[in-house]
Amino acid sequence: MLKVNDINVYYGAIHAIKGVSFEVNDGEVVTLIGANGAGKSTTLNTVCGLLKSRTGSIEFLDKNLASIPPHKIVELGMAHVPEGRRVFQQMTVEENLEMGAYTQPRVSIEPNLERVYEQFPRLKERRKQVAGTLSGGEQQMLAMGRGLMSNPKLLMLDEPSMGLAPILVEQIFDIIKQLHKAGTTILLVEQNARMALSVADRGYVLETGKIVATGTGDELLHDEAVKKAYLGG
Amino acid sequence: MEFLSYLISGISLGSVYAIIALGYTMVYGIAKMLNFAHGDVIMVGGYISICATSYLELPGWLSVLLAMAVCTVLGVVIEGLAYKPLRQATSLAVLITAIGVSYFLQNAALLIWGASPKGFTPIIPATNAQGEPNALPLFGGQVSISYISLLTMGACIIIMLALTFFTGQTKLGKAMRACSEDKGAAQLMGINVNRTISVTFAIGSALAAVAGVLLCSFTTSLMPTTGSMPGIKAFTAAVFGGIGSIPGAFLGGVLLGIIESLAKAYISTQLANAILFAVLIIVLLVKPSGLLGKYVPEKV
Ligand SMILES: Nc1ncnc2c1ncn2[C@@H]1O[C@H](COP(=O)(O)OP(=O)(O)OP(=O)(O)O)[C@@H](O)[C@H]1O
Ligand SMILES: [Mg+2]
């Protein structure tokens, strides 16, 4: 579904991503783990077109994304729930969700809304509330719900559990499992490596802009080096 | 009664400011830039209307539509050529470019239409064919409101309501609000940010054309620099009401017109502008986000 081949991304003089390649197959949950500043968010932002790679190629559903602007990439079926939620603070919960369905035909908005409200009943209670006044956890649910509104074929989640209480983290991961079961392909970036690897089919370990290890979720969970660096020994 | 007539003329002047301020505030809200050339688009709108009525001999209402069409195209072209390449640049660079565009438009007008003031036929003349005033008498004729004032106030209210509906209820309008908050996140929703900004400039410039025709109908003359002072005052009005806020721009514009008119009548014509800006400074000291501007706490 997604093939990333030898991308190099720079912020001015800073070389943030150094020849990264990876792929995500149909129906898989793939996780990208790594320390702060490893380049995980940069990688996702490059995949969705907000940043450009100087080399290599990114293919999504067999299309080369090089010359496609980010808003068109969304139309192809990619949704990105960015780091830090980035919900529209001054718009209501429902308006935020509508924005998530911006590329969708009008008739599909209603059923999608119902589905998202079913997954996140809290959002339904607060549908008319301005997003800026939601709690951090509620904003995270909103960000995820907004991503799901476009019926994505590939859902990219950048640290969905950041700043959430353990019970909410469980809930977010439950939803990831549900989506997986329903056939959504997911690319998951997480600080919580243990949780991420336990739901993922495969994982990649990113270190200062390079991929240093890869394997199935289980393999990485039991890899000595990974244990030491990311799972607290 | 004298007071009432000053008040009426203040409200109609203020309605013109409000229409300009609505354009300013839309563009600022979405593109996050001060389009200092906005006032000069007003002037272009005025000249187009003159050309349409005198050379093409079109009726007044058609000249307004033509002015709107030309200004819409002009606004979109300005945005595409001058501002779009600066999307990643600092706001200071954009501001200086906008000032450059403003001078460019004034000088282009100077070349095309010359420096001497041109007479402007109001779209509703002050008197009708029988020589009676085109005005609505109130209180048994002690005060009257000219039809052009009524038209201006009506246009202003309709535009304000239409913009409120547009940004609040329509898909494109909501997309504009999304862009105004977070362009990156808006792109992730599949919103074409560049197109949305172009549409905003189109709307702002069309409003400037309307304002241009109405303004010139009051002043009955037009020069290449006619747009700059109303432009600055409308900008003040937008800041006064809370920049980015549609009802704010409306309220700011009308209040500014009233203050200006009353200051001219009761204090001093020379000092009117100074008083205007003094009021702005006081309001901003008390409420830095303007009268209706909202302060939204960021949650990280
Ligand atoms: N806008 C930017 N300008 C300059 N450097 C940047 C910018 N954004 C990121 N970087 C740098 O690029 C590197 C990778 O950053 P990135 O945000 O991708 O890390 P990350 O793996 O997502 O980290 P975290 O887990 O903390 O979110 C870091 O060294 C960071 O300082
Ligand atoms: Mg990150």
Coordinates of C-alpha atoms in Angstrom, one line a residue, chain A:
Chain A
M1 CA 0.0 0.0 0.0
L2 CA 2.7 2.5 1.0
K3 CA 6.3 2.2 -0.2
V4 CA 8.9 4.7 1.0
N5 CA 12.2 4.4 -0.8
D6 CA 15.4 6.2 0.3
I7 CA 14.0 9.5 1.4
N8 CA 16.2 12.4 2.7
V9 CA 14.6 15.3 4.4
Y10 CA 16.3 18.5 5.5
Y11 CA 15.3 21.5 7.6
G12 CA 17.6 24.1 6.2
A13 CA 21.1 22.7 7.0
I14 CA 19.7 20.0 9.4
H15 CA 19.7 16.6 7.8
A16 CA 16.7 15.1 9.7
I17 CA 16.0 11.9 7.7
K18 CA 18.9 10.0 6.2
G19 CA 17.9 7.5 3.6
V20 CA 14.9 6.0 5.2
S21 CA 13.0 3.2 3.4
F22 CA 10.1 1.1 4.6
E23 CA 6.8 -0.2 3.5
V24 CA 3.3 -0.8 4.8
N25 CA 1.2 -3.6 3.3
D26 CA -2.5 -3.8 2.9
G27 CA -4.3 -4.4 6.2
E28 CA -1.1 -4.1 8.4
V29 CA -0.5 -2.1 11.5
V30 CA 3.1 -0.9 11.2
T31 CA 4.8 1.1 14.0
L32 CA 7.7 3.5 13.8
I33 CA 9.4 3.8 17.2
G34 CA 12.3 5.9 18.3
A35 CA 13.6 8.4 20.8
N36 CA 12.7 12.1 20.8
G37 CA 14.0 13.8 17.7
A38 CA 14.6 10.6 15.9
G39 CA 12.6 11.9 12.9
K40 CA 9.3 10.0 13.3
S41 CA 7.1 13.0 12.8
T42 CA 9.3 14.3 10.0
T43 CA 8.8 10.9 8.3
L44 CA 5.0 11.1 8.5
N45 CA 4.9 14.7 7.4
T46 CA 7.0 13.8 4.3
V47 CA 4.7 10.8 3.5
C48 CA 1.6 13.1 3.6
G49 CA 3.3 15.7 1.5
L50 CA 3.7 18.6 4.0
L51 CA 7.5 18.2 3.7
K52 CA 9.4 17.2 0.6
S53 CA 12.2 14.6 0.3
R54 CA 15.2 15.5 -1.8
T55 CA 15.8 12.0 -3.1
G56 CA 14.0 8.7 -3.5
S57 CA 10.3 8.1 -3.9
I58 CA 7.1 7.6 -2.0
E59 CA 4.4 5.4 -3.5
F60 CA 0.9 5.1 -2.2
L61 CA -1.5 2.7 -3.9
D62 CA 1.0 2.4 -6.7
K63 CA 1.0 6.2 -7.3
N64 CA 4.2 8.2 -7.0
L65 CA 3.3 11.1 -4.6
A66 CA 6.3 13.3 -5.7
S67 CA 4.2 15.8 -7.7
I68 CA 0.9 15.5 -5.8
P69 CA 0.1 18.4 -3.4
P70 CA -0.9 17.3 0.2
H71 CA -4.6 18.1 -0.2
K72 CA -4.8 15.7 -3.2
I73 CA -3.0 13.0 -1.3
V74 CA -5.8 13.1 1.2
E75 CA -8.3 12.4 -1.6
L76 CA -6.3 9.3 -2.5
G77 CA -7.3 7.9 0.9
M78 CA -4.6 8.8 3.3
A79 CA -5.4 10.4 6.7
H80 CA -2.8 11.9 9.0
V81 CA -3.6 12.5 12.7
P82 CA -0.8 14.9 13.4
E83 CA 1.4 15.2 16.5
G84 CA -0.2 17.5 19.1
R85 CA -3.7 16.9 17.8
R86 CA -4.0 20.2 15.9
V87 CA -7.8 20.3 16.1
F88 CA -9.4 23.5 15.0
Q89 CA -9.7 25.2 18.4
Q90 CA -12.4 27.8 17.5
M91 CA -14.6 25.4 15.6
T92 CA -17.1 23.1 17.3
V93 CA -16.6 19.3 17.6
E94 CA -19.0 18.6 14.8
E95 CA -17.5 21.2 12.5
N96 CA -14.0 19.7 13.2
L97 CA -15.4 16.3 12.2
E98 CA -17.0 17.8 9.1
M99 CA -13.7 19.2 8.1
G100 CA -12.3 15.7 8.4
A101 CA -14.8 14.6 5.7
Y102 CA -13.9 17.6 3.5
T103 CA -13.0 15.3 0.5
Q104 CA -16.0 13.1 1.0
P105 CA -19.4 13.4 -0.9
R106 CA -22.0 15.0 1.3
V107 CA -24.1 11.8 1.6
S108 CA -21.3 10.0 3.4
I109 CA -20.9 12.6 6.1
E110 CA -23.9 11.5 8.2
P111 CA -23.1 7.8 8.4
N112 CA -19.5 8.6 9.1
L113 CA -20.5 11.0 11.9
E114 CA -22.6 8.2 13.4
R115 CA -19.8 5.8 13.3
V116 CA -17.3 8.2 14.9
Y117 CA -19.8 9.1 17.6
E118 CA -20.3 5.4 18.3
Q119 CA -16.6 5.0 18.8
F120 CA -16.3 8.1 20.9
P121 CA -19.5 8.7 22.7
R122 CA -17.9 11.6 24.6
L123 CA -17.6 13.5 21.3
K124 CA -21.3 13.1 20.7
E125 CA -22.2 14.6 24.1
R126 CA -20.0 17.6 23.2
R127 CA -20.8 18.0 19.5
K128 CA -21.7 21.7 19.9
Q129 CA -18.8 22.5 22.1
V130 CA -15.9 24.5 20.8
A131 CA -12.9 22.2 20.4
G132 CA -10.5 24.6 22.3
T133 CA -12.5 24.0 25.5
L134 CA -12.2 20.2 25.3
S135 CA -9.8 18.4 27.7
G136 CA -6.5 17.1 26.2
G137 CA -7.8 13.6 26.0
E138 CA -11.1 14.7 24.4
Q139 CA -9.1 16.7 21.8
Q140 CA -7.1 13.5 21.0
M141 CA -10.3 11.6 20.5
L142 CA -11.5 14.4 18.2
A143 CA -8.3 14.4 16.2
M144 CA -8.6 10.6 15.7
G145 CA -12.3 10.9 14.9
R146 CA -11.6 13.6 12.4
G147 CA -9.0 11.4 10.7
L148 CA -11.5 8.6 10.4
M149 CA -14.2 10.8 8.8
S150 CA -12.5 10.5 5.4
N151 CA -12.8 6.7 5.4
P152 CA -9.0 6.4 5.0
K153 CA -7.3 3.4 3.4
L154 CA -4.2 4.3 5.3
L155 CA -4.4 6.0 8.7
M156 CA -1.2 7.6 10.1
L157 CA -1.3 8.3 13.8
D158 CA 1.5 10.4 15.4
E159 CA 1.7 9.7 19.1
P160 CA -2.0 9.2 19.7
S161 CA -1.4 8.3 23.4
M162 CA 0.6 11.4 24.2
G163 CA -0.4 13.0 27.5
L164 CA -3.3 10.6 28.1
A165 CA -4.2 8.8 31.3
P166 CA -3.5 5.1 31.3
I167 CA -7.2 4.2 30.9
L168 CA -7.5 6.5 27.8
V169 CA -4.3 5.0 26.4
E170 CA -5.9 1.6 26.7
Q171 CA -9.0 2.9 24.9
I172 CA -7.0 4.4 22.1
F173 CA -5.2 1.2 21.6
D174 CA -8.4 -0.7 21.7
I175 CA -9.7 1.5 18.9
I176 CA -6.5 0.8 16.9
K177 CA -7.1 -2.9 17.3
Q178 CA -10.7 -2.5 16.2
L179 CA -9.8 -0.5 13.1
H180 CA -7.1 -3.1 12.3
K181 CA -9.7 -5.9 12.5
A182 CA -12.0 -3.9 10.3
G183 CA -9.3 -3.8 7.7
T184 CA -7.8 -0.3 8.0
T185 CA -4.1 -0.1 7.3
I186 CA -2.3 1.9 10.0
L187 CA 1.0 3.5 10.4
L188 CA 1.6 4.2 14.0
V189 CA 4.2 6.5 15.6
E190 CA 4.5 6.0 19.3
Q191 CA 6.7 6.8 22.4
N192 CA 4.9 4.0 24.2
A193 CA 7.0 1.4 22.4
R194 CA 5.7 -1.6 24.4
M195 CA 2.0 -0.9 23.6
A196 CA 2.8 0.0 20.0
L197 CA 4.8 -3.2 19.3
S198 CA 2.1 -5.3 21.0
V199 CA -0.6 -4.2 18.5
A200 CA 1.7 -3.9 15.5
D201 CA 2.3 -6.6 12.9
R202 CA 5.7 -5.1 12.1
G203 CA 7.8 -2.3 13.4
Y204 CA 10.8 -0.1 12.5
V205 CA 13.2 1.5 14.9
L206 CA 14.3 4.9 13.9
E207 CA 17.5 6.5 15.4
T208 CA 18.7 10.0 14.4
G209 CA 17.1 9.8 11.0
K210 CA 18.1 6.2 10.1
I211 CA 16.3 2.9 10.4
V212 CA 18.4 0.7 12.7
A213 CA 16.2 -2.3 13.2
T214 CA 13.1 -3.9 11.8
G215 CA 11.0 -7.0 12.5
T216 CA 7.6 -8.2 13.6
G217 CA 6.1 -6.7 16.7
D218 CA 7.1 -9.8 18.7
E219 CA 10.6 -9.9 17.4
L220 CA 11.3 -6.3 18.3
L221 CA 9.6 -6.7 21.7
H222 CA 12.1 -9.4 22.5
D223 CA 15.2 -7.8 20.8
E224 CA 17.8 -7.1 23.4
A225 CA 18.9 -3.8 21.9
V226 CA 15.4 -2.5 21.5
K227 CA 14.5 -3.7 25.1
K228 CA 17.4 -1.8 26.4
A229 CA 16.8 1.5 24.5
Y230 CA 13.0 1.7 24.4
L231 CA 11.4 -0.7 26.8
G232 CA 13.3 0.2 29.9
G233 CA 15.6 -2.8 30.0

